[in-house]
PDB file of C-alpha atoms in Angstrom:
ATOM      1  CA  UNK G 218      10.677  -6.979  25.241  1.00 94.00           C
ATOM      2  CA  UNK G 219      11.919  -9.832  23.093  1.00 97.00           C
ATOM      3  CA  UNK G 220      10.415  -9.884  19.615  1.00 98.00           C
ATOM      4  CA  UNK G 221      10.667 -12.875  17.302  1.00 98.00           C
ATOM      5  CA  UNK G 222      10.414 -11.619  13.705  1.00 98.00           C
ATOM      6  CA  UNK G 223       9.883 -13.746  10.592  1.00 98.00           C
ATOM      7  CA  UNK G 224       9.300 -12.929   6.938  1.00 98.00           C
ATOM      8  CA  UNK G 225       8.751 -15.265   3.993  1.00 97.00           C
ATOM      9  CA  UNK G 226       7.118 -12.821   1.559  1.00 95.00           C
ATOM     10  CA  UNK G 227      10.191 -12.684  -0.688  1.00 94.00           C
ATOM     11  CA  UNK G 228      12.702 -15.400  -1.678  1.00 94.00           C
ATOM     12  CA  UNK G 229      14.475 -14.646   1.618  1.00 95.00           C
ATOM     13  CA  UNK G 230      13.612 -16.825   4.608  1.00 97.00           C
ATOM     14  CA  UNK G 231      14.567 -14.474   7.412  1.00 98.00           C
ATOM     15  CA  UNK G 232      14.285 -14.711  11.211  1.00 98.00           C
ATOM     16  CA  UNK G 233      15.523 -12.429  13.989  1.00 98.00           C
ATOM     17  CA  UNK G 234      15.282 -11.744  17.708  1.00 98.00           C
ATOM     18  CA  UNK G 235      15.105  -8.109  18.823  1.00 98.00           C
ATOM     19  CA  UNK G 236      15.177  -6.922  22.435  1.00 97.00           C
ATOM     20  CA  UNK G 237      13.521  -3.574  21.751  1.00 94.00           C
ATOM     21  CA  UNK G 238      16.862  -1.840  21.343  1.00 95.00           C
ATOM     22  CA  UNK G 239      18.912  -3.974  18.977  1.00 97.00           C
ATOM     23  CA  UNK G 240      18.984  -7.254  17.066  1.00 97.00           C
ATOM     24  CA  UNK G 241      20.114 -10.079  19.329  1.00 97.00           C
ATOM     25  CA  UNK G 242      20.467 -12.733  16.606  1.00 98.00           C
ATOM     26  CA  UNK G 243      19.462 -13.091  12.967  1.00 98.00           C
ATOM     27  CA  UNK G 244      19.419 -15.624  10.127  1.00 97.00           C
ATOM     28  CA  UNK G 245      18.607 -15.080   6.440  1.00 96.00           C
ATOM     29  CA  UNK G 246      18.706 -17.527   3.525  1.00 95.00           C
ATOM     30  CA  UNK G 247      17.559 -16.815  -0.025  1.00 93.00           C
ATOM     31  CA  UNK G 248      15.701 -19.764  -1.533  1.00 92.00           C
ATOM     32  CA  UNK G 249      12.332 -19.129  -3.157  1.00 86.00           C
ATOM     33  CA  UNK G 250      11.302 -22.796  -3.132  1.00 89.00           C
ATOM     34  CA  UNK G 251      12.156 -23.918   0.409  1.00 92.00           C
ATOM     35  CA  UNK G 252      10.393 -21.555   2.800  1.00 93.00           C
ATOM     36  CA  UNK G 253       8.669 -24.443   4.581  1.00 91.00           C
ATOM     37  CA  UNK G 254      11.899 -26.399   5.009  1.00 94.00           C
ATOM     38  CA  UNK G 255      14.078 -23.520   6.144  1.00 95.00           C
ATOM     39  CA  UNK G 256      11.935 -21.439   8.478  1.00 97.00           C
ATOM     40  CA  UNK G 257      11.745 -23.560  11.643  1.00 97.00           C
ATOM     41  CA  UNK G 258      15.447 -24.563  11.556  1.00 97.00           C
ATOM     42  CA  UNK G 259      16.225 -20.843  11.212  1.00 97.00           C
ATOM     43  CA  UNK G 260      14.136 -20.108  14.320  1.00 98.00           C
ATOM     44  CA  UNK G 261      16.027 -22.794  16.244  1.00 97.00           C
ATOM     45  CA  UNK G 262      19.334 -21.425  15.012  1.00 97.00           C
ATOM     46  CA  UNK G 263      18.507 -17.866  16.063  1.00 98.00           C
ATOM     47  CA  UNK G 264      17.304 -18.946  19.506  1.00 98.00           C
ATOM     48  CA  UNK G 265      20.464 -20.997  19.969  1.00 97.00           C
ATOM     49  CA  UNK G 266      22.694 -18.124  18.908  1.00 97.00           C
ATOM     50  CA  UNK G 267      20.901 -15.844  21.365  1.00 97.00           C
ATOM     51  CA  UNK G 268      21.173 -18.427  24.140  1.00 97.00           C
ATOM     52  CA  UNK G 269      17.475 -18.237  24.962  1.00 97.00           C
ATOM     53  CA  UNK G 270      14.338 -20.307  24.667  1.00 96.00           C
ATOM     54  CA  UNK G 271      11.138 -19.720  22.753  1.00 96.00           C
ATOM     55  CA  UNK G 272       9.312 -19.145  26.043  1.00 96.00           C
ATOM     56  CA  UNK G 273      11.247 -15.889  26.523  1.00 97.00           C
ATOM     57  CA  UNK G 274       9.596 -14.308  23.482  1.00 98.00           C
ATOM     58  CA  UNK G 275       7.101 -11.553  24.369  1.00 98.00           C
ATOM     59  CA  UNK G 276       5.758 -10.853  20.876  1.00 98.00           C
ATOM     60  CA  UNK G 277       5.928 -12.102  17.298  1.00 98.00           C
ATOM     61  CA  UNK G 278       6.341  -9.865  14.237  1.00 98.00           C
ATOM     62  CA  UNK G 279       5.559 -11.170  10.762  1.00 98.00           C
ATOM     63  CA  UNK G 280       5.831  -9.690   7.294  1.00 97.00           C
ATOM     64  CA  UNK G 281       2.365  -9.742   5.716  1.00 97.00           C
ATOM     65  CA  UNK G 282       3.588  -9.149   2.177  1.00 96.00           C
ATOM     66  CA  UNK G 283       2.614  -8.492  -0.465  1.00 96.00           C
ATOM     67  CA  UNK G 284       4.099 -11.739  -1.679  1.00 92.00           C
ATOM     68  CA  UNK G 285       3.394 -14.973  -3.548  1.00 87.00           C
ATOM     69  CA  UNK G 286       0.719 -17.108  -1.910  1.00 85.00           C
ATOM     70  CA  UNK G 287       2.679 -20.234  -0.978  1.00 85.00           C
ATOM     71  CA  UNK G 288       5.764 -18.598   0.500  1.00 90.00           C
ATOM     72  CA  UNK G 289       3.880 -15.864   2.308  1.00 93.00           C
ATOM     73  CA  UNK G 290       1.538 -18.191   4.160  1.00 93.00           C
ATOM     74  CA  UNK G 291       4.466 -20.201   5.597  1.00 96.00           C
ATOM     75  CA  UNK G 292       5.587 -17.249   7.703  1.00 97.00           C
ATOM     76  CA  UNK G 293       2.063 -16.178   8.631  1.00 97.00           C
ATOM     77  CA  UNK G 294       0.951 -19.635   9.785  1.00 96.00           C
ATOM     78  CA  UNK G 295       4.177 -20.098  11.738  1.00 97.00           C
ATOM     79  CA  UNK G 296       3.827 -16.712  13.425  1.00 98.00           C
ATOM     80  CA  UNK G 297       0.191 -17.392  14.320  1.00 97.00           C
ATOM     81  CA  UNK G 298       1.134 -20.781  15.777  1.00 97.00           C
ATOM     82  CA  UNK G 299       3.898 -19.311  17.930  1.00 98.00           C
ATOM     83  CA  UNK G 300       1.575 -16.559  19.117  1.00 98.00           C
ATOM     84  CA  UNK G 301      -1.089 -19.087  20.105  1.00 97.00           C
ATOM     85  CA  UNK G 302       1.307 -21.470  21.843  1.00 96.00           C
ATOM     86  CA  UNK G 303       3.098 -18.696  23.745  1.00 97.00           C
ATOM     87  CA  UNK G 304      -0.037 -16.566  24.363  1.00 98.00           C
ATOM     88  CA  UNK G 305       1.759 -13.483  23.043  1.00 98.00           C
ATOM     89  CA  UNK G 306       0.595 -10.855  20.518  1.00 98.00           C
ATOM     90  CA  UNK G 307       1.346 -11.284  16.814  1.00 98.00           C
ATOM     91  CA  UNK G 308       2.023  -8.064  14.894  1.00 98.00           C
ATOM     92  CA  UNK G 309       1.889  -7.667  11.121  1.00 98.00           C
ATOM     93  CA  UNK G 310       4.030  -5.319   9.053  1.00 98.00           C
ATOM     94  CA  UNK G 311       4.044  -4.629   5.332  1.00 98.00           C
ATOM     95  CA  UNK G 312       7.168  -6.225   3.875  1.00 97.00           C
ATOM     96  CA  UNK G 313       7.644  -3.265   1.514  1.00 98.00           C
ATOM     97  CA  UNK G 314       7.674  -0.932   4.535  1.00 98.00           C
ATOM     98  CA  UNK G 315      10.522  -2.942   6.054  1.00 98.00           C
ATOM     99  CA  UNK G 316      12.523  -2.681   2.814  1.00 98.00           C
ATOM    100  CA  UNK G 317      11.924   1.073   2.730  1.00 98.00           C
ATOM    101  CA  UNK G 318      13.054   1.348   6.353  1.00 98.00           C
ATOM    102  CA  UNK G 319      16.185  -0.688   5.571  1.00 97.00           C
ATOM    103  CA  UNK G 320      16.992   1.601   2.648  1.00 97.00           C
ATOM    104  CA  UNK G 321      16.682   4.578   4.958  1.00 97.00           C
ATOM    105  CA  UNK G 322      19.124   3.033   7.412  1.00 95.00           C
ATOM    106  CA  UNK G 323      21.542   2.698   4.490  1.00 93.00           C
ATOM    107  CA  UNK G 324      21.318   6.420   3.783  1.00 95.00           C
ATOM    108  CA  UNK G 325      18.502   6.699   1.237  1.00 96.00           C
ATOM    109  CA  UNK G 326      16.151   9.536   2.039  1.00 93.00           C
ATOM    110  CA  UNK G 327      13.248  10.213  -0.294  1.00 84.00           C
ATOM    111  CA  UNK G 328      11.136  10.162  -2.232  1.00 97.00           C
ATOM    112  CA  UNK G 329      11.662   6.688  -3.666  1.00 98.00           C
ATOM    113  CA  UNK G 330       9.824   3.441  -4.427  1.00 98.00           C
ATOM    114  CA  UNK G 331      10.145  -0.197  -3.388  1.00 98.00           C
ATOM    115  CA  UNK G 332       9.552  -3.120  -5.773  1.00 98.00           C
ATOM    116  CA  UNK G 333       9.756  -6.853  -5.107  1.00 97.00           C
ATOM    117  CA  UNK G 334       9.401  -9.755  -7.533  1.00 95.00           C
ATOM    118  CA  UNK G 335       5.761 -10.774  -7.984  1.00 94.00           C
ATOM    119  CA  UNK G 336       6.584 -13.350 -10.697  1.00 90.00           C
ATOM    120  CA  UNK G 337       4.464 -13.462 -13.895  1.00 90.00           C
ATOM    121  CA  UNK G 338       6.693 -10.575 -15.103  1.00 94.00           C
ATOM    122  CA  UNK G 339       5.144  -8.278 -12.475  1.00 96.00           C
ATOM    123  CA  UNK G 340       6.299  -6.487  -9.331  1.00 97.00           C
ATOM    124  CA  UNK G 341       4.739  -5.660  -5.991  1.00 97.00           C
ATOM    125  CA  UNK G 342       5.472  -2.008  -5.370  1.00 97.00           C
ATOM    126  CA  UNK G 343       4.720   1.141  -3.407  1.00 98.00           C
ATOM    127  CA  UNK G 344       5.927   4.752  -3.281  1.00 98.00           C
ATOM    128  CA  UNK G 345       7.511   6.353  -0.203  1.00 98.00           C
ATOM    129  CA  UNK G 346       7.866   9.973   0.794  1.00 97.00           C
ATOM    130  CA  UNK G 347      10.664   8.923   3.140  1.00 97.00           C
ATOM    131  CA  UNK G 348      11.817   5.626   4.715  1.00 97.00           C
ATOM    132  CA  UNK G 349       8.980   5.676   7.263  1.00 96.00           C
ATOM    133  CA  UNK G 350       6.144   7.121   5.169  1.00 97.00           C
ATOM    134  CA  UNK G 351       4.366   5.184   2.443  1.00 97.00           C
ATOM    135  CA  UNK G 352       2.134   7.136   0.062  1.00 96.00           C
ATOM    136  CA  UNK G 353      -0.803   4.998  -0.986  1.00 91.00           C
ATOM    137  CA  UNK G 354      -1.382   1.276  -0.862  1.00 95.00           C
ATOM    138  CA  UNK G 355       0.867  -1.466  -2.267  1.00 96.00           C
ATOM    139  CA  UNK G 356      -0.006  -2.635  -5.786  1.00 96.00           C
ATOM    140  CA  UNK G 357       0.979  -5.272  -8.336  1.00 96.00           C
ATOM    141  CA  UNK G 358       1.757  -4.230 -11.926  1.00 96.00           C
ATOM    142  CA  UNK G 359       3.974  -4.893 -14.915  1.00 97.00           C
ATOM    143  CA  UNK G 360       7.175  -2.815 -14.672  1.00 97.00           C
ATOM    144  CA  UNK G 361       6.597  -1.134 -18.041  1.00 96.00           C
ATOM    145  CA  UNK G 362       3.159   0.045 -16.907  1.00 97.00           C
ATOM    146  CA  UNK G 363       4.540   1.965 -13.911  1.00 97.00           C
ATOM    147  CA  UNK G 364       7.950   3.041 -15.225  1.00 97.00           C
ATOM    148  CA  UNK G 365       6.688   6.479 -16.222  1.00 96.00           C
ATOM    149  CA  UNK G 366       5.148   7.071 -12.783  1.00 95.00           C
ATOM    150  CA  UNK G 367       8.501   6.331 -11.138  1.00 97.00           C
ATOM    151  CA  UNK G 368      10.732   8.231 -13.565  1.00 96.00           C
ATOM    152  CA  UNK G 369      13.629   9.818 -11.712  1.00 95.00           C
ATOM    153  CA  UNK G 370      13.027   7.894  -8.490  1.00 97.00           C
ATOM    154  CA  UNK G 371      15.380   5.361  -6.946  1.00 98.00           C
ATOM    155  CA  UNK G 372      13.666   1.970  -6.664  1.00 98.00           C
ATOM    156  CA  UNK G 373      14.653  -0.392  -3.852  1.00 98.00           C
ATOM    157  CA  UNK G 374      14.369  -4.190  -3.958  1.00 97.00           C
ATOM    158  CA  UNK G 375      14.786  -7.247  -6.137  1.00 96.00           C
ATOM    159  CA  UNK G 376      11.986  -6.099  -8.429  1.00 95.00           C
ATOM    160  CA  UNK G 377      14.050  -3.107  -9.452  1.00 95.00           C
ATOM    161  CA  UNK G 378      17.135  -5.229 -10.091  1.00 95.00           C
ATOM    162  CA  UNK G 379      15.150  -7.631 -12.294  1.00 96.00           C
ATOM    163  CA  UNK G 380      13.850  -4.915 -14.623  1.00 97.00           C
ATOM    164  CA  UNK G 381      16.618  -2.352 -15.211  1.00 96.00           C
ATOM    165  CA  UNK G 382      14.951  -0.965 -18.342  1.00 96.00           C
ATOM    166  CA  UNK G 383      11.931   0.126 -16.295  1.00 97.00           C
ATOM    167  CA  UNK G 384      13.877   0.989 -13.114  1.00 97.00           C
ATOM    168  CA  UNK G 385      17.328   2.291 -14.108  1.00 97.00           C
ATOM    169  CA  UNK G 386      18.134   3.584 -10.595  1.00 97.00           C
ATOM    170  CA  UNK G 387      17.910   0.289  -8.689  1.00 97.00           C
ATOM    171  CA  UNK G 388      19.025   0.310  -5.060  1.00 96.00           C
ATOM    172  CA  UNK G 389      19.554  -2.238  -2.302  1.00 92.00           C
ATOM    173  CA  UNK G 390      18.708  -4.115  -0.278  1.00 95.00           C
ATOM    174  CA  UNK G 391      17.079  -6.607  -2.616  1.00 94.00           C
ATOM    175  CA  UNK G 392      15.392  -8.714   0.080  1.00 94.00           C
ATOM    176  CA  UNK G 393      13.832  -7.969   3.438  1.00 95.00           C
ATOM    177  CA  UNK G 394      15.682  -8.585   6.713  1.00 96.00           C
ATOM    178  CA  UNK G 395      13.822  -9.833   9.792  1.00 98.00           C
ATOM    179  CA  UNK G 396      16.164  -7.752  11.926  1.00 97.00           C
ATOM    180  CA  UNK G 397      14.979  -4.592  10.183  1.00 97.00           C
ATOM    181  CA  UNK G 398      11.375  -5.799  10.316  1.00 98.00           C
ATOM    182  CA  UNK G 399      11.695  -6.216  14.089  1.00 98.00           C
ATOM    183  CA  UNK G 400      13.439  -2.857  14.495  1.00 97.00           C
ATOM    184  CA  UNK G 401      10.624  -1.071  12.658  1.00 98.00           C
ATOM    185  CA  UNK G 402       8.008  -2.892  14.732  1.00 97.00           C
ATOM    186  CA  UNK G 403       9.815  -2.004  17.976  1.00 97.00           C
ATOM    187  CA  UNK G 404       9.985   1.656  16.919  1.00 97.00           C
ATOM    188  CA  UNK G 405       6.293   1.791  16.068  1.00 97.00           C
ATOM    189  CA  UNK G 406       5.265  -0.032  19.237  1.00 96.00           C
ATOM    190  CA  UNK G 407       7.335   2.350  21.359  1.00 95.00           C
ATOM    191  CA  UNK G 408       5.546   5.262  19.675  1.00 96.00           C
ATOM    192  CA  UNK G 409       2.161   3.737  20.478  1.00 96.00           C
ATOM    193  CA  UNK G 410       1.331   3.037  16.846  1.00 95.00           C
ATOM    194  CA  UNK G 411      -1.105   0.277  15.921  1.00 94.00           C
ATOM    195  CA  UNK G 412       0.451  -2.413  13.743  1.00 97.00           C
ATOM    196  CA  UNK G 413      -1.329  -4.460  11.102  1.00 96.00           C
ATOM    197  CA  UNK G 414      -3.197  -7.666  11.903  1.00 96.00           C
ATOM    198  CA  UNK G 415      -1.239 -10.762  10.828  1.00 96.00           C
ATOM    199  CA  UNK G 416      -3.291 -11.275   7.695  1.00 95.00           C
ATOM    200  CA  UNK G 417      -1.790 -11.912   4.231  1.00 94.00           C
ATOM    201  CA  UNK G 418      -1.586  -9.134   1.681  1.00 92.00           C
ATOM    202  CA  UNK G 419      -1.818 -11.143  -1.538  1.00 89.00           C
ATOM    203  CA  UNK G 420      -3.090  -8.496  -4.047  1.00 89.00           C
ATOM    204  CA  UNK G 421      -4.084 -11.240  -6.480  1.00 72.00           C
ATOM    205  CA  UNK G 422      -5.510 -14.746  -6.524  1.00 53.00           C
ATOM    206  CA  UNK G 423      -3.226 -17.787  -5.972  1.00 49.00           C
ATOM    207  CA  UNK G 424      -1.891 -19.682  -8.988  1.00 48.00           C
ATOM    208  CA  UNK G 425      -3.696 -22.869  -7.963  1.00 44.00           C
ATOM    209  CA  UNK G 426      -7.337 -22.842  -9.076  1.00 48.00           C
ATOM    210  CA  UNK G 427     -10.198 -25.325  -8.834  1.00 47.00           C
ATOM    211  CA  UNK G 428     -10.649 -26.806 -12.344  1.00 51.00           C
ATOM    212  CA  UNK G 429     -13.790 -25.787 -14.165  1.00 54.00           C
ATOM    213  CA  UNK G 430     -16.241 -28.429 -15.350  1.00 58.00           C
ATOM    214  CA  UNK G 431     -14.367 -31.209 -13.578  1.00 53.00           C
ATOM    215  CA  UNK G 432     -15.883 -34.677 -13.619  1.00 56.00           C
ATOM    216  CA  UNK G 433     -17.497 -35.835 -10.364  1.00 54.00           C
ATOM    217  CA  UNK G 434     -16.258 -39.330  -9.485  1.00 54.00           C
ATOM    218  CA  UNK G 435     -17.789 -39.737  -6.020  1.00 58.00           C
ATOM    219  CA  UNK G 436     -20.855 -42.011  -5.776  1.00 57.00           C
ATOM    220  CA  UNK G 437     -24.258 -40.367  -5.521  1.00 54.00           C
TER     221      UNK G 437
END
């Protein structure tokens, strides 16, 4: 097994190779506006560090979000393209699940919550019974609207760090790691679990909208 993992659902552009046992190579850069520029060079860098070619990859893992529309689709389209070119399966994983799993590897047990920045003064979030068990589906809300629900719980992720009044017990990591994403996928695959399809989890409509009542300028 050699999994190529990518995630662009948060400001982190993160790529890793995982051999089913451990991370072979990994690259992460935090830049919310340059996902498209940074992702493919990061893949090249990780392959070079591992001393292997893309043709050695046996599966692709991609974070499906939730995340902002533009950044999220960069990773998903790239993963789908690699899967098609290499004729290998493409597995989806919830990005919040990977952050929860990372927190567990750092010693956090449960229960707790994960929150990432959704912009518009909102967060993407979910509750976890433990680092491997999410309770309910991810959602998007204003921090003040969910603060009471999460009272007394540690909250992992950049969303928690951004809103300390709502989430006073903020924990790391702030951003997802492709190495952890791949490790969680490898664990679930080894257990025979079915992973998500590589489809985006947006939770809300994109910012760009077709203007209403626009003037038609094409000839009849």
